[in-house]
Short mmCIF file of C-alpha atoms and ligand atoms in Angstrom, two decimals:
data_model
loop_
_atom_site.label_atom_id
_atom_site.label_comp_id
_atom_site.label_asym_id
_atom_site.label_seq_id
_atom_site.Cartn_x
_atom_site.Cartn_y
_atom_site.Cartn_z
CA UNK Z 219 -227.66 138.75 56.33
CA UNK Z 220 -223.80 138.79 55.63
CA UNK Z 221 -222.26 141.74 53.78
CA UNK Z 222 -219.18 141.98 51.51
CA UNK Z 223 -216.86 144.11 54.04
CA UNK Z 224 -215.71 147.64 52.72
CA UNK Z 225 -211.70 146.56 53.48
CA UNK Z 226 -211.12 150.74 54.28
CA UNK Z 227 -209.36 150.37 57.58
CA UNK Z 228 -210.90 147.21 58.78
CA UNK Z 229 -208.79 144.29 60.09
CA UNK Z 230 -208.28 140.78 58.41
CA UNK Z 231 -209.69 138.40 61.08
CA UNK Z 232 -208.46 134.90 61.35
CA UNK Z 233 -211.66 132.96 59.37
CA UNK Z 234 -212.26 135.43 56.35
CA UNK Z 235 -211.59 135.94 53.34
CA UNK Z 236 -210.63 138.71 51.08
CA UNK Z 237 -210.62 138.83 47.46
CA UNK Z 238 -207.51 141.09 46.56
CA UNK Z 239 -206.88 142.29 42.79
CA UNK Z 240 -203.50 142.21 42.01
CA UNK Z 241 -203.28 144.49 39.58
CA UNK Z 242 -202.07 143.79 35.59
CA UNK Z 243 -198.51 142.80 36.62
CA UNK Z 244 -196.56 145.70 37.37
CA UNK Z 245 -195.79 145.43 41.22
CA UNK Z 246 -195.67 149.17 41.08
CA UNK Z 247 -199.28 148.96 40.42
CA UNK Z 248 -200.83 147.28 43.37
CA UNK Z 249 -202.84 149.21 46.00
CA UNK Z 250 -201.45 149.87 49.41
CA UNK Z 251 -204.34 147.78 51.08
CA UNK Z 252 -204.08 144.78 48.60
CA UNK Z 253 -200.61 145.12 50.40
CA UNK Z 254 -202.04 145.44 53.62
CA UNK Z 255 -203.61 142.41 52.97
CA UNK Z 256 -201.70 139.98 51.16
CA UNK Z 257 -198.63 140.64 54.51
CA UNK Z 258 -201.14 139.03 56.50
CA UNK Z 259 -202.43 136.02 54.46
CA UNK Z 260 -201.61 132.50 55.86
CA UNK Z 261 -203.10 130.89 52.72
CA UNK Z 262 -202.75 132.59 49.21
CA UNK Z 263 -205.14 131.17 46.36
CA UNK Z 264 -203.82 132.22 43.10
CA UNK Z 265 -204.65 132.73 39.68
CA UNK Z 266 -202.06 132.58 36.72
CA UNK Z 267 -202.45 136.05 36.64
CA UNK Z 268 -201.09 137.08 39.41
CA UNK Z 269 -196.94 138.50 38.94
CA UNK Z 270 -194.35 136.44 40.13
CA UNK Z 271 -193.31 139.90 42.31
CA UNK Z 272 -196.76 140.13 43.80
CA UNK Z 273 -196.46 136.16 44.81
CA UNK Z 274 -193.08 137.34 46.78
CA UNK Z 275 -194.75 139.83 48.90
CA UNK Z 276 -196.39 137.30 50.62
CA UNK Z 277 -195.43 136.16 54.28
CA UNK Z 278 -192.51 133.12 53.83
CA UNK Z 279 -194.60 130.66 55.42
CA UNK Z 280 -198.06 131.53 54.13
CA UNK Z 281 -199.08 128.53 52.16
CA UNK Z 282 -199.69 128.79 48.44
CA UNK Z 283 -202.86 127.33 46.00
CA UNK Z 284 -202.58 127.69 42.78
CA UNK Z 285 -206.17 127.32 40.87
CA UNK Z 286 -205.13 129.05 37.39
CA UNK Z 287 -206.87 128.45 34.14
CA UNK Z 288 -205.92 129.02 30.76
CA UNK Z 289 -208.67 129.57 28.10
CA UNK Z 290 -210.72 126.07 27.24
CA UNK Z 291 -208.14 124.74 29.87
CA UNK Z 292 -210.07 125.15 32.97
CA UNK Z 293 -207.70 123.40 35.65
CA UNK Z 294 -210.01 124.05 38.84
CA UNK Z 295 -213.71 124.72 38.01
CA UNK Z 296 -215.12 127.63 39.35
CA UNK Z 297 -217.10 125.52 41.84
CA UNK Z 298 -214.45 124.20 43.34
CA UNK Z 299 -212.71 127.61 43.94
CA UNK Z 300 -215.54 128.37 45.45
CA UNK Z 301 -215.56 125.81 47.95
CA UNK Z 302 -211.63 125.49 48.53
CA UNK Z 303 -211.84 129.11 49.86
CA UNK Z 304 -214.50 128.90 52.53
CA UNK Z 305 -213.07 125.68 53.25
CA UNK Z 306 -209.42 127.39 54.11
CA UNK Z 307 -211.71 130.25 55.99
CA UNK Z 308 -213.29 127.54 58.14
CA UNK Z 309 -209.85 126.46 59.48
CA UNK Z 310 -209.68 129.53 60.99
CA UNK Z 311 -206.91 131.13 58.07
CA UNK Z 312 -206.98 134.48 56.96
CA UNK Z 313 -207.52 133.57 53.31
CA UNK Z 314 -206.13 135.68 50.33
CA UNK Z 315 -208.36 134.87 47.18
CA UNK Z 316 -205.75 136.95 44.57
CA UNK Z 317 -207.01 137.83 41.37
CA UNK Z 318 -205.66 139.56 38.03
CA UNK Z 319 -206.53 143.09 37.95
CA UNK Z 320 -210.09 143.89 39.96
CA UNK Z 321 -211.51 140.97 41.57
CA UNK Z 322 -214.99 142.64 39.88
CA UNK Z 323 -214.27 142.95 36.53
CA UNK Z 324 -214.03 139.78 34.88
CA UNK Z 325 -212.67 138.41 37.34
CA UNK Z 326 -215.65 136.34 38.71
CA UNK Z 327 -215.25 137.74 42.03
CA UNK Z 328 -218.89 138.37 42.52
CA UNK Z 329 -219.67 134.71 42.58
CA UNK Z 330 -216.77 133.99 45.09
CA UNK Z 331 -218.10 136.60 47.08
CA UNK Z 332 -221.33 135.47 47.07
CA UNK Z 333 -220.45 131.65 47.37
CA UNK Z 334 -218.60 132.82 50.70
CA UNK Z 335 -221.42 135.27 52.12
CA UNK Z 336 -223.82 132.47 52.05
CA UNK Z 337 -221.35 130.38 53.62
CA UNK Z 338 -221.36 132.50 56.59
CA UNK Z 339 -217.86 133.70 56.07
CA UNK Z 340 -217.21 137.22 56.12
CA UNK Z 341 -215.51 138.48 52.51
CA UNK Z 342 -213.39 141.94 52.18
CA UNK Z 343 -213.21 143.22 48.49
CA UNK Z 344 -210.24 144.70 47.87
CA UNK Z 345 -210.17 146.68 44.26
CA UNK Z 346 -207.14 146.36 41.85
CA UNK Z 347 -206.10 147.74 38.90
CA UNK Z 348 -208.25 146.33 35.68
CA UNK Z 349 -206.50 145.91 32.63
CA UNK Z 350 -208.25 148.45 30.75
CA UNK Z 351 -206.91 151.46 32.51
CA UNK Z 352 -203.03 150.48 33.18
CA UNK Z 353 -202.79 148.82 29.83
CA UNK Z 354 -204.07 152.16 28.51
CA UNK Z 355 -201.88 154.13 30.23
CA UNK Z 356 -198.76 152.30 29.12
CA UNK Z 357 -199.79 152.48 25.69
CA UNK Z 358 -200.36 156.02 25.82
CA UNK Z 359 -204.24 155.36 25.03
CA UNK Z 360 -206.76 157.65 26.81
CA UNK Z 361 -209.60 155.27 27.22
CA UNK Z 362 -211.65 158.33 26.91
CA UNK Z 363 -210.72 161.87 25.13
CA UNK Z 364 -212.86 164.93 24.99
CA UNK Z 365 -214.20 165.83 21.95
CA UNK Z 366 -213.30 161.96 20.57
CA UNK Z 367 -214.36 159.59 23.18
CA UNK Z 368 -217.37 160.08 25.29
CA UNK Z 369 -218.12 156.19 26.50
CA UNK Z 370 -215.92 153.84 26.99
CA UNK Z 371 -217.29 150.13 27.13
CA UNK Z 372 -215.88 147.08 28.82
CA UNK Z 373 -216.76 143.85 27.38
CA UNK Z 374 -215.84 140.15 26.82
CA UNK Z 375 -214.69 138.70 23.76
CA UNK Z 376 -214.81 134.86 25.37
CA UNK Z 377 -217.13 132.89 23.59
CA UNK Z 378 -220.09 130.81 24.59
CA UNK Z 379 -219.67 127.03 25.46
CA UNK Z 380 -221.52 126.54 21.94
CA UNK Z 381 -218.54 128.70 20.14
CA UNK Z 382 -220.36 131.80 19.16
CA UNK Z 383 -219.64 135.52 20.45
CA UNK Z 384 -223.39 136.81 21.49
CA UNK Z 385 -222.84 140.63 22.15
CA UNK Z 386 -224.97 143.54 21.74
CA UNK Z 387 -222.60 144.43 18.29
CA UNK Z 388 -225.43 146.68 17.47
CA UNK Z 389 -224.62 148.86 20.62
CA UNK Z 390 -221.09 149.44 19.68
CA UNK Z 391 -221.49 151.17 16.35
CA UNK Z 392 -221.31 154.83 17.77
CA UNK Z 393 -218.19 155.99 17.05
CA UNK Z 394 -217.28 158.09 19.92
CA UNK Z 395 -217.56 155.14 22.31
CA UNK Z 396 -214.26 153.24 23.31
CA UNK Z 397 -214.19 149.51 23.18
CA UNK Z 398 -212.35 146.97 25.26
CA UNK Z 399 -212.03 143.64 25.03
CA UNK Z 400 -210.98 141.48 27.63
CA UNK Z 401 -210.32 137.78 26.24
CA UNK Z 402 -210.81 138.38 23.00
CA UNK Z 403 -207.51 137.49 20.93
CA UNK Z 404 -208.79 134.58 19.95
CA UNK Z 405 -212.26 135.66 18.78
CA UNK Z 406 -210.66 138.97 17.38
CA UNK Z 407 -211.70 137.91 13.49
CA UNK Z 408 -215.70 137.50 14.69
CA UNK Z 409 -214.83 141.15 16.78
CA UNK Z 410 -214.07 142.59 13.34
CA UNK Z 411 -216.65 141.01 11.16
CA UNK Z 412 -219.29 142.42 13.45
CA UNK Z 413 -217.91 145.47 14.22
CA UNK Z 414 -218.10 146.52 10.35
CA UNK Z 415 -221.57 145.15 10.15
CA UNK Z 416 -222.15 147.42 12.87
CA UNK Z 417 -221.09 150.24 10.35
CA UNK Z 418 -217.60 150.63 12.35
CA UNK Z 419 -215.82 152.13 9.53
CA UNK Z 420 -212.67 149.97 8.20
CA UNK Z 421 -210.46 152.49 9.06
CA UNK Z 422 -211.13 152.45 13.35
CA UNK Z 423 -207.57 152.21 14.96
CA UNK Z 424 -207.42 149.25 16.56
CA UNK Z 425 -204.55 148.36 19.71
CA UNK Z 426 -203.55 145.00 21.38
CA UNK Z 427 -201.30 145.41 24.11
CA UNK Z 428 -200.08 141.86 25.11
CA UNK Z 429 -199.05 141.21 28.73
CA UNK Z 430 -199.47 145.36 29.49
CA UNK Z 431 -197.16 146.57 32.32
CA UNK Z 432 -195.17 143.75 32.15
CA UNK Z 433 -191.60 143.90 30.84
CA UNK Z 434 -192.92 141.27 28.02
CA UNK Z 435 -195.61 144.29 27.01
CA UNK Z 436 -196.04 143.63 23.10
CA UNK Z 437 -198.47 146.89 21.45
CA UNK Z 438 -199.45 146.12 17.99
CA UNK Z 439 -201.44 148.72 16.18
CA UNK Z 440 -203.60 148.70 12.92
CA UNK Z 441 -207.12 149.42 11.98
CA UNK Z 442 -210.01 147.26 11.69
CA UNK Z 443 -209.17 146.43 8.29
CA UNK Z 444 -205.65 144.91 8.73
CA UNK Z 445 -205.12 144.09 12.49
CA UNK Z 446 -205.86 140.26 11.70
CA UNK Z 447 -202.69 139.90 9.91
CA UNK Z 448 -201.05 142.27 11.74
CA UNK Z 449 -201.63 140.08 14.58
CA UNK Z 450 -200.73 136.74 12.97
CA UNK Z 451 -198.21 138.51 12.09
CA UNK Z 452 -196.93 139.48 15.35
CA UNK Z 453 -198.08 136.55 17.12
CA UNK Z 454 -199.94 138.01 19.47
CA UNK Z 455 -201.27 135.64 22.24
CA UNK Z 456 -203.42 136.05 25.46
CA UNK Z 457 -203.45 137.75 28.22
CA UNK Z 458 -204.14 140.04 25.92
CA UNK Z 459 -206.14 143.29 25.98
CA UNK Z 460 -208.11 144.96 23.17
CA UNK Z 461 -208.67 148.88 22.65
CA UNK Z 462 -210.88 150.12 19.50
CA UNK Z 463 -211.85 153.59 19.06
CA UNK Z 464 -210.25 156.77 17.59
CA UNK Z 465 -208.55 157.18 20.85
CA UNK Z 466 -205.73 154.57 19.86
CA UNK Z 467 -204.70 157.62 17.74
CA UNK Z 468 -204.55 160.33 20.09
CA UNK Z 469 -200.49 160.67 20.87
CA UNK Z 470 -199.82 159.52 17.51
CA UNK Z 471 -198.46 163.17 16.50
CA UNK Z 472 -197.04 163.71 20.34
CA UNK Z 473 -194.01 163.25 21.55
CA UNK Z 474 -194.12 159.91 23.62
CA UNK Z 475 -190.80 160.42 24.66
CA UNK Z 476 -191.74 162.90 27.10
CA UNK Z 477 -194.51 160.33 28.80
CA UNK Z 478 -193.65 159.04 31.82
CA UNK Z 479 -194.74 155.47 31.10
CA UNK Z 480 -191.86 155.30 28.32
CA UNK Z 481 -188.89 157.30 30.44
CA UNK Z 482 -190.01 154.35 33.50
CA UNK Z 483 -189.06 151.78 30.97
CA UNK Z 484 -185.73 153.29 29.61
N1 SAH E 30 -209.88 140.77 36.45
C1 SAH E 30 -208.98 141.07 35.37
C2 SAH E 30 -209.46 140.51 34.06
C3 SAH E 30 -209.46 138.99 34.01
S1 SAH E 30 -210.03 138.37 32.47
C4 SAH E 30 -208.80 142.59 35.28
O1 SAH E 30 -209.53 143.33 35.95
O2 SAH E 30 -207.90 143.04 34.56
C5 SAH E 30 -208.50 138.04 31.66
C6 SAH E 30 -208.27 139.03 30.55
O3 SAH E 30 -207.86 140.29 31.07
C7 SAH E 30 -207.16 138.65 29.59
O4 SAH E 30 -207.60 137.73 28.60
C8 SAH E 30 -206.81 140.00 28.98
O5 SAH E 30 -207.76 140.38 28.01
C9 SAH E 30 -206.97 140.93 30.17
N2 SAH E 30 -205.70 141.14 30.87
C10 SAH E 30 -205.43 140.93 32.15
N3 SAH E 30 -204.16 141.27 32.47
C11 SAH E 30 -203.61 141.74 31.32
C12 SAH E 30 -202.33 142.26 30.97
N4 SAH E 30 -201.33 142.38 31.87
N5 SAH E 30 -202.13 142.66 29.69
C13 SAH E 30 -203.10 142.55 28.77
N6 SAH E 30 -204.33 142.06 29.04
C14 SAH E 30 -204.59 141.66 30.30
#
């Protein structure tokens, strides 16, 4: 049986595939072997994710395919992803699958993997940075804290085809448990409802960070109880991420001035 490929050290052959996460945005912020092996693709298939300064580091005459999709927009079905990339890896291309943040998280890089494993075509997984921690870090949010934070819980906020938002809400109510939501802008009124029903008390900070690491990062901040408005209010729109938990608060009484996130951006 076929394996994903640990990428550590191993050459791109001519004929796979590797699914490389691009990171949040920030150039900065991609890996040295997503480098390694985005200078050797001869076919890049991209996500609207993906930074227009990551999309330069790739060879001049590698070819491009963009299969983006915005939210109840899908342009390519997943399907056809699928197929398009062992169909590049059959002519013999080293194939770049590039993907927002980790290829694993959210990113529905387990089923590409697995679509091109049983295709007989050999698949390298190369990690990235996930939204949760960089966006995090250039908020100045710990996604965990001693003492205030002892989980921290990744989770979607993209609803089911039939429009409701399924989760285990129950699950959530401890409060010394960080929650993030990836794709949940949209559904952040239903995130609220049933995060108080969970007894989530309406004074939990609350942090969007909107396009994180980019220079378009927008952080709104509020608590449970008025970060629906405040978002209106801001217009806040996806890619956006969501952090809930005391740990929003934690630099509140620090200096951020002297955190190297905010002296990069000067
Ligand atoms: N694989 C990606 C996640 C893809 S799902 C990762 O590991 O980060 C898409 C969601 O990720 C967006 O709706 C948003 O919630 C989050 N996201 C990705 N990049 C982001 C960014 N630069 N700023 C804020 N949120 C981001």
């Amino acid at each position: 049986m076929l394996e994903p490929l640990n990428p550590h050290k191993q050459p791109f052959q001519p004929g796979e595939i590797a699914l490389v996460g691009a990171g949040p945005g920030d150039p900065d912020l991609l890996t040295l072997q997503a480098f390694r092996f985005i200078s050797q693709a001869d076919v890049a298939v991209y996500d609207r994710l993906v930074s227009e300064e990551i999309m330069a580091l790739l060879p001049t005459d590698c070819e491009k395919i963009y299969v983006g999709k915005k939210q109840a927009d899908h342009k390519v079905p997943q399907e056809r992803i699928n197929e398009i990339i062992v169909e590049q890896a059959h002519l013999n291309k080293r194939v770049v699958r590039l993907k927002g943040g980790d290829p694993f998280v959210f990113g529905r890089g387990g089923e590409e993997a697995l679509h091109a494993l049983a295709s007989g075509v050999s698949c390298h997984i190369v990690p990235g940075m996930t939204a949760a921690s960089s966006c995090a870090a250039y908020a100045g949010i710990p996604l965990t804290h001693r003492q205030v934070s002892r989980a921290c819980t990744l989770i979607t906020g993209h609803v089911q085809s039939d429009g409701s938002l399924d989760l285990p809400w129950s699950a959530l109510k401890d409060k010394q448990q960080t929650i993030v939501f990836y794709m949940g802008v949209k559904t952040l009124s239903i995130i609220v409802e049933q995060l108080k029903q969970a007894e989530r008390s309406d004074d939990t900070p609350v942090a969007l960070i909107q396009r994180g690491t980019t220079p378009n990062q927008k952080l709104v901040k509020g608590t449970l109880s008025n970060i629906v408005d405040l978002v209106a209010k801001h217009n806040i729109k996806p890619p956006t991420l969501i952090i809930i938990g005391d740990v929003v608060k934690t630099f509140e009484q620090a200096s951020l001035a002297n955190l190297g996130y905010l002296a990069a951006n000067k």
